[in-house]
Amino acid sequence: MTYTLALAETFGSDLVRGIGAILLYGVIGLLLMLVGFYAIDWTTPGKLSDLVRRGLPNAVIVTASGMLSMAFIVVVAIFNSASDLTEGLITSLVYGLLGIIVQVLAVRLLEWSTRIDVRGTIESEVFAPASIVVAAAHLALGLVVAVSIS
């Protein structure tokens, strides 16, 4: 008995298109993550990248949670993009940027309403429990914004 493995006629072009889509969405995702990082850095008191390089524990916690919250937004924006590649890339970019803006505003509003001294917290050289509250706010609001995209 002989079996023949036959691939669809469009297999090669579909494969190349899929690889191209992965690369393009990867670029969009990376771009959005960079924008997200700089949005967090710009709107947070102090220079987060410097504080993280210095190894300040609260700055690391807040920055890491901010990056995770941005990743939630970017992933959901890409996941819910249109099925057409061009439209999908555009909607991912637009929804991702809008999500980042909403995230930054929501976190700052929550920090303002709770009266947490974010600058003092992230610049502290010893662990401050308030950094966990700020981190939780980043993650929670990132999830809320991400789900609102869907």
GROMACS .gro file of N, CA and C in nm:
model
  450
    1MET      N    1   0.085  -0.115   0.000
    1MET     CA    2   0.000   0.000   0.000
    1MET      C    3   0.091   0.123   0.000
    2THR      N    4   0.061   0.218  -0.085
    2THR     CA    5   0.141   0.339  -0.099
    2THR      C    6   0.056   0.459  -0.062
    3TYR      N    7   0.115   0.546   0.018
    3TYR     CA    8   0.047   0.669   0.056
    3TYR      C    9   0.123   0.787  -0.004
    4THR      N   10   0.051   0.882  -0.049
    4THR     CA   11   0.112   1.001  -0.104
    4THR      C   12   0.071   1.120  -0.018
    5LEU      N   13   0.168   1.194   0.025
    5LEU     CA   14   0.141   1.313   0.105
    5LEU      C   15   0.132   1.430   0.008
    6ALA      N   16   0.016   1.487   0.001
    6ALA     CA   17  -0.003   1.598  -0.092
    6ALA      C   18  -0.032   1.725  -0.012
    7LEU      N   19   0.040   1.828  -0.047
    7LEU     CA   20   0.018   1.958   0.015
    7LEU      C   21  -0.074   2.039  -0.075
    8ALA      N   22  -0.146   2.128  -0.014
    8ALA     CA   23  -0.233   2.216  -0.092
    8ALA      C   24  -0.148   2.299  -0.187
    9GLU      N   25  -0.207   2.337  -0.297
    9GLU     CA   26  -0.134   2.414  -0.397
    9GLU      C   27  -0.085   2.548  -0.340
   10THR      N   28  -0.156   2.602  -0.246
   10THR     CA   29  -0.120   2.733  -0.190
   10THR      C   30  -0.035   2.722  -0.064
   11PHE      N   31   0.010   2.600  -0.032
   11PHE     CA   32   0.085   2.580   0.092
   11PHE      C   33   0.205   2.673   0.102
   12GLY      N   34   0.286   2.679  -0.001
   12GLY     CA   35   0.408   2.762   0.002
   12GLY      C   36   0.378   2.909   0.021
   13SER      N   37   0.284   2.961  -0.055
   13SER     CA   38   0.251   3.104  -0.042
   13SER      C   39   0.184   3.134   0.092
   14ASP      N   40   0.102   3.039   0.139
   14ASP     CA   41   0.040   3.057   0.271
   14ASP      C   42   0.145   3.059   0.382
   15LEU      N   43   0.244   2.971   0.368
   15LEU     CA   44   0.351   2.965   0.467
   15LEU      C   45   0.431   3.095   0.468
   16VAL      N   46   0.469   3.144   0.351
   16VAL     CA   47   0.545   3.269   0.342
   16VAL      C   48   0.463   3.384   0.396
   17ARG      N   49   0.334   3.389   0.363
   17ARG     CA   50   0.246   3.495   0.414
   17ARG      C   51   0.237   3.489   0.567
   18GLY      N   52   0.226   3.368   0.620
   18GLY     CA   53   0.220   3.352   0.766
   18GLY      C   54   0.348   3.399   0.834
   19ILE      N   55   0.461   3.365   0.777
   19ILE     CA   56   0.590   3.409   0.832
   19ILE      C   57   0.600   3.561   0.826
   20GLY      N   58   0.560   3.617   0.715
   20GLY     CA   59   0.561   3.763   0.701
   20GLY      C   60   0.470   3.830   0.803
   21ALA      N   61   0.353   3.772   0.825
   21ALA     CA   62   0.259   3.828   0.923
   21ALA      C   63   0.319   3.823   1.063
   22ILE      N   64   0.383   3.712   1.097
   22ILE     CA   65   0.447   3.700   1.228
   22ILE      C   66   0.552   3.810   1.246
   23LEU      N   67   0.634   3.827   1.145
   23LEU     CA   68   0.739   3.929   1.154
   23LEU      C   69   0.680   4.069   1.166
   24LEU      N   70   0.578   4.099   1.085
   24LEU     CA   71   0.518   4.233   1.090
   24LEU      C   72   0.448   4.258   1.223
   25TYR      N   73   0.372   4.160   1.272
   25TYR     CA   74   0.307   4.176   1.402
   25TYR      C   75   0.412   4.186   1.513
   26GLY      N   76   0.523   4.114   1.497
   26GLY     CA   77   0.632   4.125   1.595
   26GLY      C   78   0.690   4.265   1.600
   27VAL      N   79   0.707   4.326   1.483
   27VAL     CA   80   0.757   4.464   1.477
   27VAL      C   81   0.657   4.559   1.542
   28ILE      N   82   0.528   4.542   1.509
   28ILE     CA   83   0.423   4.627   1.569
   28ILE      C   84   0.424   4.608   1.721
   29GLY      N   85   0.431   4.484   1.766
   29GLY     CA   86   0.434   4.457   1.910
   29GLY      C   87   0.553   4.520   1.979
   30LEU      N   88   0.671   4.508   1.919
   30LEU     CA   89   0.792   4.568   1.975
   30LEU      C   90   0.779   4.720   1.980
   31LEU      N   91   0.731   4.778   1.872
   31LEU     CA   92   0.711   4.923   1.867
   31LEU      C   93   0.616   4.968   1.978
   32LEU      N   94   0.505   4.897   1.994
   32LEU     CA   95   0.408   4.934   2.098
   32LEU      C   96   0.467   4.916   2.238
   33MET      N   97   0.547   4.813   2.258
   33MET     CA   98   0.609   4.793   2.389
   33MET      C   99   0.708   4.905   2.419
   34LEU      N  100   0.783   4.949   2.318
   34LEU     CA  101   0.876   5.061   2.339
   34LEU      C  102   0.799   5.189   2.370
   35VAL      N  103   0.693   5.215   2.295
   35VAL     CA  104   0.609   5.332   2.323
   35VAL      C  105   0.551   5.322   2.464
   36GLY      N  106   0.505   5.203   2.500
   36GLY     CA  107   0.450   5.182   2.634
   36GLY      C  108   0.552   5.208   2.744
   37PHE      N  109   0.675   5.158   2.724
   37PHE     CA  110   0.779   5.182   2.824
   37PHE      C  111   0.806   5.331   2.839
   38TYR      N  112   0.824   5.399   2.727
   38TYR     CA  113   0.855   5.542   2.735
   38TYR      C  114   0.737   5.623   2.788
   39ALA      N  115   0.614   5.576   2.763
   39ALA     CA  116   0.497   5.643   2.820
   39ALA      C  117   0.497   5.629   2.972
   40ILE      N  118   0.530   5.511   3.021
   40ILE     CA  119   0.538   5.489   3.166
   40ILE      C  120   0.652   5.574   3.223
   41ASP      N  121   0.768   5.568   3.158
   41ASP     CA  122   0.885   5.642   3.204
   41ASP      C  123   0.858   5.793   3.206
   42TRP      N  124   0.793   5.844   3.101
   42TRP     CA  125   0.766   5.987   3.089
   42TRP      C  126   0.664   6.036   3.191
   43THR      N  127   0.564   5.953   3.222
   43THR     CA  128   0.457   5.998   3.312
   43THR      C  129   0.479   5.961   3.458
   44THR      N  130   0.583   5.886   3.486
   44THR     CA  131   0.613   5.849   3.624
   44THR      C  132   0.720   5.944   3.677
   45PRO      N  133   0.700   5.995   3.798
   45PRO     CA  134   0.803   6.084   3.854
   45PRO      C  135   0.938   6.012   3.862
   46GLY      N  136   1.043   6.082   3.828
   46GLY     CA  137   1.176   6.021   3.828
   46GLY      C  138   1.202   5.954   3.694
   47LYS      N  139   1.325   5.921   3.669
   47LYS     CA  140   1.364   5.856   3.544
   47LYS      C  141   1.372   5.706   3.571
   48LEU      N  142   1.265   5.635   3.535
   48LEU     CA  143   1.255   5.493   3.568
   48LEU      C  144   1.374   5.412   3.517
   49SER      N  145   1.415   5.436   3.394
   49SER     CA  146   1.524   5.355   3.340
   49SER      C  147   1.650   5.370   3.424
   50ASP      N  148   1.679   5.492   3.471
   50ASP     CA  149   1.796   5.513   3.558
   50ASP      C  150   1.777   5.444   3.693
   51LEU      N  151   1.656   5.455   3.748
   51LEU     CA  152   1.629   5.394   3.878
   51LEU      C  153   1.638   5.242   3.870
   52VAL      N  154   1.592   5.185   3.760
   52VAL     CA  155   1.600   5.040   3.742
   52VAL      C  156   1.745   4.997   3.728
   53ARG      N  157   1.824   5.072   3.648
   53ARG     CA  158   1.966   5.039   3.633
   53ARG      C  159   2.040   5.046   3.766
   54ARG      N  160   1.996   5.137   3.854
   54ARG     CA  161   2.057   5.146   3.987
   54ARG      C  162   2.013   5.032   4.078
   55GLY      N  163   1.912   4.956   4.035
   55GLY     CA  164   1.867   4.840   4.112
   55GLY      C  165   1.772   4.873   4.226
   56LEU      N  166   1.706   4.988   4.217
   56LEU     CA  167   1.612   5.024   4.324
   56LEU      C  168   1.490   4.932   4.315
   57PRO      N  169   1.463   4.857   4.423
   57PRO     CA  170   1.363   4.750   4.415
   57PRO      C  171   1.223   4.798   4.377
   58ASN      N  172   1.181   4.911   4.428
   58ASN     CA  173   1.045   4.959   4.400
   58ASN      C  174   1.032   5.006   4.255
   59ALA      N  175   1.136   5.067   4.202
   59ALA     CA  176   1.135   5.108   4.062
   59ALA      C  177   1.128   4.985   3.971
   60VAL      N  178   1.200   4.880   4.009
   60VAL     CA  179   1.197   4.756   3.931
   60VAL      C  180   1.057   4.696   3.934
   61ILE      N  181   0.995   4.692   4.050
   61ILE     CA  182   0.860   4.635   4.064
   61ILE      C  183   0.759   4.715   3.980
   62VAL      N  184   0.763   4.846   3.992
   62VAL     CA  185   0.668   4.931   3.921
   62VAL      C  186   0.691   4.923   3.770
   63THR      N  187   0.816   4.925   3.727
   63THR     CA  188   0.847   4.917   3.585
   63THR      C  189   0.807   4.782   3.527
   64ALA      N  190   0.838   4.675   3.598
   64ALA     CA  191   0.803   4.541   3.549
   64ALA      C  192   0.651   4.526   3.537
   65SER      N  193   0.578   4.575   3.634
   65SER     CA  194   0.432   4.564   3.626
   65SER      C  195   0.376   4.652   3.515
   66GLY      N  196   0.437   4.766   3.495
   66GLY     CA  197   0.395   4.853   3.385
   66GLY      C  198   0.419   4.787   3.250
   67MET      N  199   0.531   4.720   3.236
   67MET     CA  200   0.560   4.652   3.110
   67MET      C  201   0.465   4.534   3.088
   68LEU      N  202   0.434   4.461   3.194
   68LEU     CA  203   0.337   4.352   3.181
   68LEU      C  204   0.199   4.405   3.143
   69SER      N  205   0.161   4.516   3.204
   69SER     CA  206   0.030   4.572   3.171
   69SER      C  207   0.026   4.617   3.025
   70MET      N  208   0.135   4.672   2.976
   70MET     CA  209   0.141   4.711   2.836
   70MET      C  210   0.137   4.588   2.746
   71ALA      N  211   0.203   4.481   2.788
   71ALA     CA  212   0.201   4.357   2.709
   71ALA      C  213   0.059   4.302   2.698
   72PHE      N  214  -0.018   4.307   2.807
   72PHE     CA  215  -0.159   4.263   2.800
   72PHE      C  216  -0.231   4.339   2.689
   73ILE      N  217  -0.213   4.469   2.688
   73ILE     CA  218  -0.281   4.555   2.591
   73ILE      C  219  -0.237   4.522   2.449
   74VAL      N  220  -0.107   4.510   2.429
   74VAL     CA  221  -0.053   4.483   2.295
   74VAL      C  222  -0.100   4.346   2.245
   75VAL      N  223  -0.094   4.245   2.331
   75VAL     CA  224  -0.135   4.110   2.292
   75VAL      C  225  -0.282   4.108   2.252
   76VAL      N  226  -0.368   4.170   2.331
   76VAL     CA  227  -0.510   4.170   2.299
   76VAL      C  228  -0.538   4.252   2.173
   77ALA      N  229  -0.466   4.362   2.156
   77ALA     CA  230  -0.483   4.442   2.034
   77ALA      C  231  -0.447   4.360   1.911
   78ILE      N  232  -0.338   4.284   1.918
   78ILE     CA  233  -0.299   4.200   1.805
   78ILE      C  234  -0.398   4.085   1.787
   79PHE      N  235  -0.437   4.022   1.895
   79PHE     CA  236  -0.527   3.907   1.889
   79PHE      C  237  -0.662   3.945   1.827
   80ASN      N  238  -0.708   4.065   1.856
   80ASN     CA  239  -0.839   4.108   1.807
   80ASN      C  240  -0.832   4.190   1.679
   81SER      N  241  -0.718   4.188   1.614
   81SER     CA  242  -0.705   4.266   1.490
   81SER      C  243  -0.786   4.200   1.379
   82ALA      N  244  -0.809   4.275   1.275
   82ALA     CA  245  -0.887   4.228   1.160
   82ALA      C  246  -0.817   4.109   1.094
   83SER      N  247  -0.894   4.029   1.021
   83SER     CA  248  -0.836   3.910   0.958
   83SER      C  249  -0.749   3.944   0.837
   84ASP      N  250  -0.777   4.054   0.769
   84ASP     CA  251  -0.693   4.100   0.660
   84ASP      C  252  -0.562   4.153   0.719
   85LEU      N  253  -0.449   4.115   0.662
   85LEU     CA  254  -0.319   4.150   0.721
   85LEU      C  255  -0.300   4.301   0.734
   86THR      N  256  -0.326   4.375   0.628
   86THR     CA  257  -0.305   4.520   0.633
   86THR      C  258  -0.397   4.584   0.737
   87GLU      N  259  -0.525   4.548   0.731
   87GLU     CA  260  -0.620   4.602   0.829
   87GLU      C  261  -0.583   4.559   0.970
   88GLY      N  262  -0.537   4.436   0.984
   88GLY     CA  263  -0.497   4.385   1.115
   88GLY      C  264  -0.380   4.461   1.174
   89LEU      N  265  -0.281   4.491   1.090
   89LEU     CA  266  -0.166   4.567   1.138
   89LEU      C  267  -0.207   4.708   1.180
   90ILE      N  268  -0.294   4.769   1.100
   90ILE     CA  269  -0.340   4.905   1.133
   90ILE      C  270  -0.423   4.905   1.260
   91THR      N  271  -0.518   4.811   1.272
   91THR     CA  272  -0.602   4.809   1.393
   91THR      C  273  -0.519   4.775   1.516
   92SER      N  274  -0.421   4.687   1.501
   92SER     CA  275  -0.333   4.656   1.615
   92SER      C  276  -0.260   4.780   1.662
   93LEU      N  277  -0.206   4.854   1.567
   93LEU     CA  278  -0.132   4.974   1.600
   93LEU      C  279  -0.222   5.079   1.665
   94VAL      N  280  -0.337   5.103   1.607
   94VAL     CA  281  -0.429   5.205   1.661
   94VAL      C  282  -0.482   5.164   1.797
   95TYR      N  283  -0.532   5.040   1.809
   95TYR     CA  284  -0.585   4.995   1.938
   95TYR      C  285  -0.475   4.989   2.043
   96GLY      N  286  -0.357   4.947   2.003
   96GLY     CA  287  -0.245   4.942   2.097
   96GLY      C  288  -0.207   5.079   2.148
   97LEU      N  289  -0.196   5.176   2.058
   97LEU     CA  290  -0.161   5.313   2.100
   97LEU      C  291  -0.270   5.373   2.188
   98LEU      N  292  -0.395   5.355   2.148
   98LEU     CA  293  -0.506   5.405   2.230
   98LEU      C  294  -0.506   5.337   2.367
   99GLY      N  295  -0.483   5.208   2.369
   99GLY     CA  296  -0.478   5.135   2.495
   99GLY      C  297  -0.368   5.184   2.586
  100ILE      N  298  -0.251   5.215   2.529
  100ILE     CA  299  -0.139   5.268   2.608
  100ILE      C  300  -0.176   5.403   2.668
  101ILE      N  301  -0.239   5.489   2.589
  101ILE     CA  302  -0.280   5.621   2.640
  101ILE      C  303  -0.380   5.606   2.753
  102VAL      N  304  -0.480   5.521   2.733
  102VAL     CA  305  -0.581   5.500   2.838
  102VAL      C  306  -0.517   5.441   2.962
  103GLN      N  307  -0.426   5.347   2.945
  103GLN     CA  308  -0.357   5.284   3.058
  103GLN      C  309  -0.281   5.387   3.140
  104VAL      N  310  -0.203   5.470   3.073
  104VAL     CA  311  -0.122   5.569   3.144
  104VAL      C  312  -0.212   5.666   3.221
  105LEU      N  313  -0.317   5.714   3.156
  105LEU     CA  314  -0.409   5.807   3.223
  105LEU      C  315  -0.478   5.741   3.342
  106ALA      N  316  -0.521   5.617   3.325
  106ALA     CA  317  -0.591   5.547   3.433
  106ALA      C  318  -0.500   5.524   3.553
  107VAL      N  319  -0.377   5.482   3.528
  107VAL     CA  320  -0.283   5.458   3.639
  107VAL      C  321  -0.253   5.588   3.712
  108ARG      N  322  -0.229   5.695   3.637
  108ARG     CA  323  -0.200   5.824   3.702
  108ARG      C  324  -0.320   5.873   3.783
  109LEU      N  325  -0.440   5.855   3.731
  109LEU     CA  326  -0.561   5.895   3.804
  109LEU      C  327  -0.575   5.813   3.932
  110LEU      N  328  -0.552   5.684   3.924
  110LEU     CA  329  -0.561   5.599   4.042
  110LEU      C  330  -0.454   5.637   4.145
  111GLU      N  331  -0.333   5.663   4.099
  111GLU     CA  332  -0.227   5.704   4.192
  111GLU      C  333  -0.261   5.837   4.258
  112TRP      N  334  -0.316   5.930   4.179
  112TRP     CA  335  -0.355   6.060   4.234
  112TRP      C  336  -0.466   6.043   4.336
  113SER      N  337  -0.565   5.960   4.307
  113SER     CA  338  -0.680   5.945   4.397
  113SER      C  339  -0.642   5.874   4.526
  114THR      N  340  -0.541   5.786   4.521
  114THR     CA  341  -0.499   5.716   4.643
  114THR      C  342  -0.393   5.794   4.720
  115ARG      N  343  -0.343   5.902   4.661
  115ARG     CA  344  -0.243   5.990   4.723
  115ARG      C  345  -0.112   5.918   4.756
  116ILE      N  346  -0.078   5.819   4.675
  116ILE     CA  347   0.049   5.749   4.693
  116ILE      C  348   0.161   5.838   4.642
  117ASP      N  349   0.266   5.851   4.723
  117ASP     CA  350   0.383   5.928   4.681
  117ASP      C  351   0.469   5.838   4.592
  118VAL      N  352   0.437   5.839   4.464
  118VAL     CA  353   0.504   5.748   4.371
  118VAL      C  354   0.652   5.779   4.362
  119ARG      N  355   0.687   5.906   4.353
  119ARG     CA  356   0.829   5.942   4.344
  119ARG      C  357   0.905   5.890   4.465
  120GLY      N  358   0.855   5.916   4.584
  120GLY     CA  359   0.922   5.869   4.705
  120GLY      C  360   0.930   5.718   4.711
  121THR      N  361   0.824   5.653   4.662
  121THR     CA  362   0.821   5.507   4.663
  121THR      C  363   0.925   5.448   4.570
  122ILE      N  364   0.928   5.495   4.445
  122ILE     CA  365   1.019   5.432   4.349
  122ILE      C  366   1.164   5.473   4.368
  123GLU      N  367   1.187   5.585   4.436
  123GLU     CA  368   1.325   5.628   4.458
  123GLU      C  369   1.384   5.573   4.588
  124SER      N  370   1.300   5.504   4.666
  124SER     CA  371   1.348   5.446   4.791
  124SER      C  372   1.445   5.332   4.763
  125GLU      N  373   1.550   5.325   4.843
  125GLU     CA  374   1.649   5.219   4.824
  125GLU      C  375   1.610   5.090   4.896
  126VAL      N  376   1.506   5.097   4.977
  126VAL     CA  377   1.456   4.977   5.045
  126VAL      C  378   1.314   4.949   4.996
  127PHE      N  379   1.275   4.825   5.006
  127PHE     CA  380   1.142   4.785   4.960
  127PHE      C  381   1.034   4.867   5.031
  128ALA      N  382   0.941   4.920   4.954
  128ALA     CA  383   0.826   4.994   5.010
  128ALA      C  384   0.700   4.919   4.969
  129PRO      N  385   0.618   4.877   5.064
  129PRO     CA  386   0.495   4.805   5.031
  129PRO      C  387   0.404   4.878   4.933
  130ALA      N  388   0.411   5.010   4.931
  130ALA     CA  389   0.327   5.086   4.838
  130ALA      C  390   0.360   5.052   4.693
  131SER      N  391   0.481   5.005   4.666
  131SER     CA  392   0.516   4.968   4.529
  131SER      C  393   0.432   4.852   4.480
  132ILE      N  394   0.391   4.766   4.570
  132ILE     CA  395   0.303   4.654   4.533
  132ILE      C  396   0.165   4.707   4.494
  133VAL      N  397   0.118   4.808   4.564
  133VAL     CA  398  -0.012   4.869   4.531
  133VAL      C  399  -0.004   4.934   4.392
  134VAL      N  400   0.103   5.007   4.366
  134VAL     CA  401   0.120   5.071   4.234
  134VAL      C  402   0.131   4.963   4.127
  135ALA      N  403   0.206   4.857   4.154
  135ALA     CA  404   0.220   4.747   4.058
  135ALA      C  405   0.086   4.680   4.032
  136ALA      N  406   0.010   4.655   4.137
  136ALA     CA  407  -0.122   4.594   4.121
  136ALA      C  408  -0.214   4.684   4.038
  137ALA      N  409  -0.204   4.814   4.060
  137ALA     CA  410  -0.285   4.908   3.981
  137ALA      C  411  -0.247   4.900   3.833
  138HIS      N  412  -0.118   4.893   3.805
  138HIS     CA  413  -0.073   4.879   3.666
  138HIS      C  414  -0.132   4.752   3.604
  139LEU      N  415  -0.117   4.641   3.673
  139LEU     CA  416  -0.163   4.513   3.618
  139LEU      C  417  -0.315   4.509   3.603
  140ALA      N  418  -0.386   4.553   3.707
  140ALA     CA  419  -0.532   4.550   3.703
  140ALA      C  420  -0.587   4.640   3.592
  141LEU      N  421  -0.535   4.760   3.584
  141LEU     CA  422  -0.583   4.851   3.480
  141LEU      C  423  -0.539   4.806   3.341
  142GLY      N  424  -0.422   4.744   3.332
  142GLY     CA  425  -0.380   4.689   3.203
  142GLY      C  426  -0.475   4.581   3.155
  143LEU      N  427  -0.520   4.497   3.247
  143LEU     CA  428  -0.618   4.393   3.212
  143LEU      C  429  -0.751   4.455   3.170
  144VAL      N  430  -0.796   4.556   3.244
  144VAL     CA  431  -0.922   4.622   3.211
  144VAL      C  432  -0.914   4.686   3.072
  145VAL      N  433  -0.806   4.757   3.046
  145VAL     CA  434  -0.791   4.821   2.915
  145VAL      C  435  -0.780   4.715   2.806
  146ALA      N  436  -0.705   4.609   2.831
  146ALA     CA  437  -0.689   4.503   2.731
  146ALA      C  438  -0.825   4.439   2.696
  147VAL      N  439  -0.903   4.411   2.797
  147VAL     CA  440  -1.033   4.350   2.772
  147VAL      C  441  -1.127   4.447   2.701
  148SER      N  442  -1.112   4.577   2.730
  148SER     CA  443  -1.196   4.674   2.661
  148SER      C  444  -1.165   4.681   2.512
  149ILE      N  445  -1.046   4.642   2.473
  149ILE     CA  446  -1.009   4.638   2.331
  149ILE      C  447  -1.085   4.527   2.260
  150SER      N  448  -1.106   4.419   2.333
  150SER     CA  449  -1.174   4.304   2.270
  150SER      C  450  -1.322   4.334   2.260
   0.00000   0.00000   0.00000
